[in-house]
Coordinates of C-alpha atoms in Angstrom, one line a residue:
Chain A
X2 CA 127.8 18.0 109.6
X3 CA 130.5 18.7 107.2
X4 CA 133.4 15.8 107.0
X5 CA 136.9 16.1 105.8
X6 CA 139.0 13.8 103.5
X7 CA 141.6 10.8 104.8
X8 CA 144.9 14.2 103.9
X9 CA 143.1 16.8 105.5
X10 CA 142.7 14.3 108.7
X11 CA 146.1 13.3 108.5
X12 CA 147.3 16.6 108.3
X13 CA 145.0 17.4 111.2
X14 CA 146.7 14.2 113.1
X15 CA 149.3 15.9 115.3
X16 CA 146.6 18.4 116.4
X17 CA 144.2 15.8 117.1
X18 CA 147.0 13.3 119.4
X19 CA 147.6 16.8 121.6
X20 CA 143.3 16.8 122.3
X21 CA 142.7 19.4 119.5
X22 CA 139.4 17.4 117.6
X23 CA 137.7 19.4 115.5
X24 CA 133.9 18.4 114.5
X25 CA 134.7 17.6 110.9
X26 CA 138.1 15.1 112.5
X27 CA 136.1 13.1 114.8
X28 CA 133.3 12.7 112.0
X29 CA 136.0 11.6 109.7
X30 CA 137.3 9.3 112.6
X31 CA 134.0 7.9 113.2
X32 CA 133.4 6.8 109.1
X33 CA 136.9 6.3 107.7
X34 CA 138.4 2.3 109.0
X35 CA 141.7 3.1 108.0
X36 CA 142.0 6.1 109.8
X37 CA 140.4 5.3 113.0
X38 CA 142.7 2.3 112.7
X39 CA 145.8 4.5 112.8
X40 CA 144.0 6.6 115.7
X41 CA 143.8 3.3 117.7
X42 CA 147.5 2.3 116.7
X43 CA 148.8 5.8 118.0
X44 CA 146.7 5.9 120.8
X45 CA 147.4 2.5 121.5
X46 CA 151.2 3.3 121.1
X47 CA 151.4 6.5 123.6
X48 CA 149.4 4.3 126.5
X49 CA 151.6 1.2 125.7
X50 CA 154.6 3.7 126.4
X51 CA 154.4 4.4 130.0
X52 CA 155.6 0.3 130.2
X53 CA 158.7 0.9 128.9
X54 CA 160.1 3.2 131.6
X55 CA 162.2 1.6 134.5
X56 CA 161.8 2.0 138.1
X57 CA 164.9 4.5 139.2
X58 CA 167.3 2.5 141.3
X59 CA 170.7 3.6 143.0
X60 CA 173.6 2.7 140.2
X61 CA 175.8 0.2 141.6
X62 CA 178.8 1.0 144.1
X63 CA 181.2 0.9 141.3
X64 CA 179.8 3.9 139.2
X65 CA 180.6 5.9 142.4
X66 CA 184.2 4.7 142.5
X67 CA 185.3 4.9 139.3
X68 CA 183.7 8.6 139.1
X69 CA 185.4 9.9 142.1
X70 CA 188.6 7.9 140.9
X71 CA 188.1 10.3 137.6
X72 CA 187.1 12.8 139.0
X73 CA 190.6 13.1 141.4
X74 CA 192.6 12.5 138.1
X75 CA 191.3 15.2 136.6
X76 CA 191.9 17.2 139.6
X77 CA 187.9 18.3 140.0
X78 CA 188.3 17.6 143.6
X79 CA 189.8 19.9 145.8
X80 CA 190.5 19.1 149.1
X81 CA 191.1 21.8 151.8
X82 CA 194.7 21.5 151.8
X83 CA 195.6 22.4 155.9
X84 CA 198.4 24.8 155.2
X85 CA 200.9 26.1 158.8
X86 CA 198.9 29.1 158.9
X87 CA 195.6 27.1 159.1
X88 CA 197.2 24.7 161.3
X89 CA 197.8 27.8 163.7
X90 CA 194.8 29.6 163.2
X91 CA 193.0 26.7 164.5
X92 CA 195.2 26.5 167.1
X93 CA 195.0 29.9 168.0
X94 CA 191.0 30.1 168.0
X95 CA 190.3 27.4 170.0
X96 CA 193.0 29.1 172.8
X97 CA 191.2 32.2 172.2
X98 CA 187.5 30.5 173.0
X99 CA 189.1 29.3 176.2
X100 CA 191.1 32.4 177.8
X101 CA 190.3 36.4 177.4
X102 CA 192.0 38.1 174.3
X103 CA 193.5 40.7 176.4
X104 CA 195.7 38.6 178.4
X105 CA 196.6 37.1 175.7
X106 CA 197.8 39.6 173.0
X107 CA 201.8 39.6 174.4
X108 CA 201.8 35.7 174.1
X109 CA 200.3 35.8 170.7
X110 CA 202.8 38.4 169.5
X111 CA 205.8 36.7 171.1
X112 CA 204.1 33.2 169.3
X113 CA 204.4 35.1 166.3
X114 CA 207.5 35.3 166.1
X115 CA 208.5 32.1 167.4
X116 CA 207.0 30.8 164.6
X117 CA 208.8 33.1 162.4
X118 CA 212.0 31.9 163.8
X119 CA 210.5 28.1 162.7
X120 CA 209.7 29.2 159.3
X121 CA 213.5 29.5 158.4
X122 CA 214.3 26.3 160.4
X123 CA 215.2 22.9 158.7
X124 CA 212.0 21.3 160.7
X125 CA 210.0 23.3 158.0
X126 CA 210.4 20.9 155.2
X127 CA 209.3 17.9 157.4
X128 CA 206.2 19.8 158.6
X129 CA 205.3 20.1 154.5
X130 CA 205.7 16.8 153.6
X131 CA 203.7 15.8 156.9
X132 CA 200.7 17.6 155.8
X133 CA 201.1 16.4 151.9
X134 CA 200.9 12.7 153.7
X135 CA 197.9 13.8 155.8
X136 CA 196.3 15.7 152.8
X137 CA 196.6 12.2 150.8
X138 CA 195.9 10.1 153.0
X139 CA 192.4 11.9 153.5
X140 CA 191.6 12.4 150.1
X141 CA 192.0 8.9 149.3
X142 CA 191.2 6.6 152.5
X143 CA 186.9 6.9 151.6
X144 CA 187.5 5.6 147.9
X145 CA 190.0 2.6 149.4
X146 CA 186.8 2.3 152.2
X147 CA 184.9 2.3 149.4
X148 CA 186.8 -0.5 147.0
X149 CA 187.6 -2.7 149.8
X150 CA 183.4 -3.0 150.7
X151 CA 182.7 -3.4 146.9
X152 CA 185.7 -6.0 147.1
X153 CA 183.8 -7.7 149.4
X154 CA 180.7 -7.7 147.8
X155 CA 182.2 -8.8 143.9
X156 CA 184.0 -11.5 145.9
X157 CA 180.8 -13.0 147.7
X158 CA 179.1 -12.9 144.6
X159 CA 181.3 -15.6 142.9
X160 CA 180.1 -18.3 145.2
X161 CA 178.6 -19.9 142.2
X162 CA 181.1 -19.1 139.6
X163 CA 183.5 -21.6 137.3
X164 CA 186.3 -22.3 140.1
X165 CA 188.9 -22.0 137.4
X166 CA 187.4 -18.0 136.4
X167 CA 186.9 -17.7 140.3
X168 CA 190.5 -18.5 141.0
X169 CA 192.3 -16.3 137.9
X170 CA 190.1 -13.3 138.6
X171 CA 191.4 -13.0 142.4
X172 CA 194.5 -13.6 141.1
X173 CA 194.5 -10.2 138.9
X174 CA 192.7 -8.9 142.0
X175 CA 195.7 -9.9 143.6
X176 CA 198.4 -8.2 141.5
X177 CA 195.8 -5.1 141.4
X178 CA 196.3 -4.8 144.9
X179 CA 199.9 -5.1 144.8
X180 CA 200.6 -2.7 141.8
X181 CA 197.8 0.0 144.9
X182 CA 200.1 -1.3 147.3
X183 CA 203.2 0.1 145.6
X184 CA 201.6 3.4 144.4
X185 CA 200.8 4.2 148.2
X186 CA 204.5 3.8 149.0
X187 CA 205.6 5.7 146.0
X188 CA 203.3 8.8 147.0
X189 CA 204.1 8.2 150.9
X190 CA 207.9 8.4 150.0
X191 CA 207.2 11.1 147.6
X192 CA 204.1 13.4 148.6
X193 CA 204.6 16.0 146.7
X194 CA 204.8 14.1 143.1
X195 CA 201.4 14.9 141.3
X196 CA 202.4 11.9 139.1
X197 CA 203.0 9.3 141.9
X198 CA 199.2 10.7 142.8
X199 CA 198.5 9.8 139.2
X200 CA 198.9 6.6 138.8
X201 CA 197.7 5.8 142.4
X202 CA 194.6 6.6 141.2
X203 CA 194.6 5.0 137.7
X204 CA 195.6 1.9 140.0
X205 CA 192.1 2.3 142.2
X206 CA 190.4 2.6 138.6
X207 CA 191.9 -0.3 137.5
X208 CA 190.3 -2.0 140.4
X209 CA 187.1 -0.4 140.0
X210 CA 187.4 -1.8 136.7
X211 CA 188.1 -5.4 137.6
X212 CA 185.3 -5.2 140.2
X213 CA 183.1 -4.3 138.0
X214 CA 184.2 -7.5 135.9
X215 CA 183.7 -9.9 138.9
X216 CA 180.4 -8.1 140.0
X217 CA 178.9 -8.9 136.5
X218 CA 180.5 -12.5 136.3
X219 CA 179.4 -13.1 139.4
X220 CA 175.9 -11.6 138.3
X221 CA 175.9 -14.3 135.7
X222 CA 177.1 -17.1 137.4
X223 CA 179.9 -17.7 134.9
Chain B
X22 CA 166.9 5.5 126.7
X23 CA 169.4 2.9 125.8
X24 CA 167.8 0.0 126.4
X25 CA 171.3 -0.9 128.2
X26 CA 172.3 -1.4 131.7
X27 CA 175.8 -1.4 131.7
X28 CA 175.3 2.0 128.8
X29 CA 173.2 3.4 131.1
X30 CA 175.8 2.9 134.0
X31 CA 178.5 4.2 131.7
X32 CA 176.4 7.2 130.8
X33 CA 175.3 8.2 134.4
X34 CA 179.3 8.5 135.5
X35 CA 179.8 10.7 132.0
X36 CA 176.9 13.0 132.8
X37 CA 177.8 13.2 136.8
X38 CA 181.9 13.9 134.9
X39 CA 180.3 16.4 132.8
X40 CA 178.3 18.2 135.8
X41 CA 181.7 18.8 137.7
X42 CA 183.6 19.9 134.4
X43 CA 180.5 22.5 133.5
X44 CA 179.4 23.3 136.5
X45 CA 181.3 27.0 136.3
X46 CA 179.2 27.4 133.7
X47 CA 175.8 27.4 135.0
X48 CA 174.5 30.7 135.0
X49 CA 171.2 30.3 137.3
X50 CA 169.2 31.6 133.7
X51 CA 167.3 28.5 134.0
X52 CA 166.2 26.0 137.3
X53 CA 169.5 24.2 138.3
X54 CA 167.4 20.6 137.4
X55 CA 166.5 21.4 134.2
X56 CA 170.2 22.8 133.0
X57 CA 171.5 19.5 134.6
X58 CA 168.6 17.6 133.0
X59 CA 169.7 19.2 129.5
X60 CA 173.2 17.8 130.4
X61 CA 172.7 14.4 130.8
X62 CA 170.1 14.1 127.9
X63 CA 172.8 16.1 126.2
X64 CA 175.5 13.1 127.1
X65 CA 172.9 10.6 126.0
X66 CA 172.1 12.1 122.3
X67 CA 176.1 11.9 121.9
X68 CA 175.9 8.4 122.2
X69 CA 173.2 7.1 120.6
X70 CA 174.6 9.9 117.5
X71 CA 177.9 8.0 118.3
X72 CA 176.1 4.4 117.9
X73 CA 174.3 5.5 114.6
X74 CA 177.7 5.6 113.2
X75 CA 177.0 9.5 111.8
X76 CA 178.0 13.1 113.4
X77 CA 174.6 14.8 113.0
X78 CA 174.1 18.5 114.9
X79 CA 171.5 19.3 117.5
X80 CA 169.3 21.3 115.0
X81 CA 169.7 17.8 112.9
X82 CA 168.2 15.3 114.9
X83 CA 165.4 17.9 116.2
X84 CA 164.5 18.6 112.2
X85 CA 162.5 16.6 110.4
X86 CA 164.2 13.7 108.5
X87 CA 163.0 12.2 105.3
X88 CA 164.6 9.1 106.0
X89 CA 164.4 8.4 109.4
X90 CA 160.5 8.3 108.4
X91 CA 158.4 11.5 108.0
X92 CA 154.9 10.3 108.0
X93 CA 154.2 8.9 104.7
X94 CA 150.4 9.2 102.7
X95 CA 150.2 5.2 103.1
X96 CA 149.3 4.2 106.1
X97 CA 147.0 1.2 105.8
X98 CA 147.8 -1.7 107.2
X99 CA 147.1 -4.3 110.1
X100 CA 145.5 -2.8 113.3
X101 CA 148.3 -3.1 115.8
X102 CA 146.3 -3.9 119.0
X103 CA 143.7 -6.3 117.1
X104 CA 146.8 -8.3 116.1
X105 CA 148.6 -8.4 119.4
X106 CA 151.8 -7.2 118.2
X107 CA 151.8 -4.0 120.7
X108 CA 153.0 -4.9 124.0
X109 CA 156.2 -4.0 126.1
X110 CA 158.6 -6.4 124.4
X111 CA 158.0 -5.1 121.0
X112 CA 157.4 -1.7 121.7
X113 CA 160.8 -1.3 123.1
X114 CA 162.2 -3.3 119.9
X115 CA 160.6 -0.6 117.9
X116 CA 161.6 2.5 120.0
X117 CA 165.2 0.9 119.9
X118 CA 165.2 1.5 116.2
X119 CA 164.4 5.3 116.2
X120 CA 166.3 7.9 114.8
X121 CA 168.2 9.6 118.2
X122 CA 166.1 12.7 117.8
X123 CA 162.7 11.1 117.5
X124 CA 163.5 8.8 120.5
X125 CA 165.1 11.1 122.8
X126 CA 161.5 13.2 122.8
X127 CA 159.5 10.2 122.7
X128 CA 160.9 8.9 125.6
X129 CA 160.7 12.2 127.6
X130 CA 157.2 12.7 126.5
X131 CA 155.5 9.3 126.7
X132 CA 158.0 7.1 128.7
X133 CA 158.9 9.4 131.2
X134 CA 156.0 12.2 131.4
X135 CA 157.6 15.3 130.7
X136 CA 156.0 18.2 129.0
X137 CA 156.5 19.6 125.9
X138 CA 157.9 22.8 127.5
X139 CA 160.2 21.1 129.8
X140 CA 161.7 18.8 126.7
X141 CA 161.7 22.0 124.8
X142 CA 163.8 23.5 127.3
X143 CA 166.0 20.2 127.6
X144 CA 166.7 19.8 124.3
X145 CA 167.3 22.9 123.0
X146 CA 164.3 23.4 120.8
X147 CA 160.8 24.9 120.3
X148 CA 157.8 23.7 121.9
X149 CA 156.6 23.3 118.3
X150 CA 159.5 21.4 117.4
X151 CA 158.9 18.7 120.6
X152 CA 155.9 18.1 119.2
X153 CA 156.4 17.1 116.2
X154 CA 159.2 15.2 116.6
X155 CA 156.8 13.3 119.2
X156 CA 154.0 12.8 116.8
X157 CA 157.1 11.9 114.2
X158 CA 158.1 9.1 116.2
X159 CA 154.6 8.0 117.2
X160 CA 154.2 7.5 113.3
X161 CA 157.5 6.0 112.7
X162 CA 157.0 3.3 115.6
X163 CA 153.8 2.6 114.3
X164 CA 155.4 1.7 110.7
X165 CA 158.2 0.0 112.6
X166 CA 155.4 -2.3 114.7
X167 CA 153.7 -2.9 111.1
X168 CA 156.6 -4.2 109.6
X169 CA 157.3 -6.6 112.7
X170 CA 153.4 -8.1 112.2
X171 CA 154.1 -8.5 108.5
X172 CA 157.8 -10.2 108.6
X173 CA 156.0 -12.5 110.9
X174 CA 152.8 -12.9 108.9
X175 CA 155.5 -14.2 105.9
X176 CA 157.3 -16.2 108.3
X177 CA 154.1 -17.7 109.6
X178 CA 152.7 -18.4 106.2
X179 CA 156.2 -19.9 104.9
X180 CA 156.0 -22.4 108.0
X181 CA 152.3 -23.3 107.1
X182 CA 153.5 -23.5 103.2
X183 CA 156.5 -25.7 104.1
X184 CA 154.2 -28.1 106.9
X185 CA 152.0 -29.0 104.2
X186 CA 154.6 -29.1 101.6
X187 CA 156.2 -32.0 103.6
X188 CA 152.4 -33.5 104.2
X189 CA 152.4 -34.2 100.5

């Protein structure tokens, strides 16, 4: 059987690590130390590999927050913003599912313009700034769900921690919560001011941020 | 493919940001998994570019690289398994040193299972390419492992040297 050299195997190598083994490869294999060495070191390498990977787990609460915090910021979330028409399109379906469309057209007309007539009225301005409230409050009541329950869990796990850490990190947590506290008035009092919005949410990040400290404290038992 | 929990934590919230910033651009050309896999390996090669302190291009980490350790003629040395030097713990030491090209395949390929096709497709290279940049890095880790079992062949015989240095 003819043989090949230690370069001609080498350069053979790749071919032979994807299952291609020609006769004079695996001859050379068999004879040469130094080559069936490497083989074994390769081989050895690629079923060592499978080890290293790491069972997929769910990334931690605070991943979640802080995305969906950035993600509002960057406006990538678009809530369905309930305009007056919307408000009376469902109003008017679900009167329509109820009572025969015939009988009903006059009223609808004479609606319509009833609610022209409340278009031009002062009680207009209110009704906006009611559903800006409403369209805020929905849009960020899950991620404040969603930091109080990770608040809870940070705080439960620094049952072991240095007392003197413990007690400075709840006091950021503290003024965190008071600087939230504050951003929610501003953008209650003024709804419609994209940067009140702002830095409401660069407040939630902020404690997404801290949480995340006191999580991984708390992980460590410092 | 960090090695990093809190990286990896950092990276997953990047490549879910980068998902809802591109996601206009997804042109159904490809399965929606393997254009968002492509992302987030995408978001991961920035990084460990970023960490290895130069801007290199795509084509640059997928191309062979005389420094980061094309095979070499010379490759004698200690048998890796006969020492005991290849287990988890150093493997990962090793794998942590490769060039962000070379590891980014390696992992697909032989941590994770994916085919040469798919990481072709994921990376933005040739099937070809894949696999040599696999068998690249097999090579490389293998010189990396053999310098680990030499430093501590030195360090053992410097401890034996210095114990019976003090015997005297």
């Amino acid at each position: 059987m003819s043989t090949i050299g230690c370069n001609e195997f080498l350069d053979q190598l790749e071919l032979w690590m994807g299952g291609e083994r020609s006769a004079g490869a695996q001859a050379h294999a068999r004879g040469c130390a130094r080559c069936g060495s490497l083989v074994a070191d390769l081989d050895g390498i690629h079923q060592t590999a499978p080890s290293l990977a790491v069972a997929d787990g769910e990334p931690p609460a605070r991943i979640w927050i802080a995305l969906r915090a950035k993600l509002e910021q960057e406006g990538l979330i678009h809530y369905e913003r309930q305009g007056l028409t919307g408000v009376l399109r469902g109003w008017f379906g679900e009167v329509f599912t109820v009572v025969p469309r015939p009988a009903l057209a006059g009223a609808y007309l004479m609606a319509l313009v009833a609610v022209g007539v409340a278009l031009t009225g002062p009680g207009q301005r209110r009704l906006n700034e009611d559903l800006w409230i409403h369209g805020t409050q929905v849009s960020t009541q899950p991620l404040s769900a969603q930091l109080d329950s990770a608040e809870q869990d940070a705080i439960s796990s620094l049952t072991n921690s240095n007392p003197v850490v413990t007690a400075s990190l709840q006091k950021n947590l503290a003024i965190v919560d008071n600087y939230i506290a504050l951003c929610e008035k501003s953008v209650l009092d003024e709804p419609e001011n994209e940067v009140a919005r702002d830095y409401l949410y660069d407040a939630y990040q902020q404690k997404a941020d801290l949480l995340a400290q006191i999580s991984e404290r708390g992980g460590d038992g410092r | 493919m960090v090695g990093n929990t809190a990286e990896a934590e950092d990276l997953t919230q990047e490549a879910f940001l980068q998902l809802f910033r591109k996601i206009a651009t997804f042109r159904g050309e490809s399965a929606f998994s393997t254009w968002l896999h492509r992302l987030a390996v995408n978001v991961v090669l920035m990084k460990l570019r970023k960490k290895s302190g130069k801007e290199t291009s795509l084509e640059q980490v997928t191309e062979p690289d005389e420094e980061a350790g094309t095979p070499g003629r010379d490759f004698g040395g200690p048998d890796l398994r006969l020492t005991g030097s290849l287990d988890r713990v150093n493997l990962q030491r090793a794998v942590d040193q490769l060039p962000p090209g070379y590891k980014a395949v390696f992992v697909l390929h032989d941590v994770q299972g994916y085919e040469h096709n798919e990481i072709a497709d994921m990376m933005g290279c040739s099937i070809g390419n894949s696999k040599s940049q696999l068998h690249k890095a097999r090579m490389r880790l293998r010189d990396l492992l053999q310098e680990e079992v030499r430093a501590k062949a030195r360090e053992d015989r410097r401890a034996a040297g210095s114990a019976s240095g003090g015997e005297d």
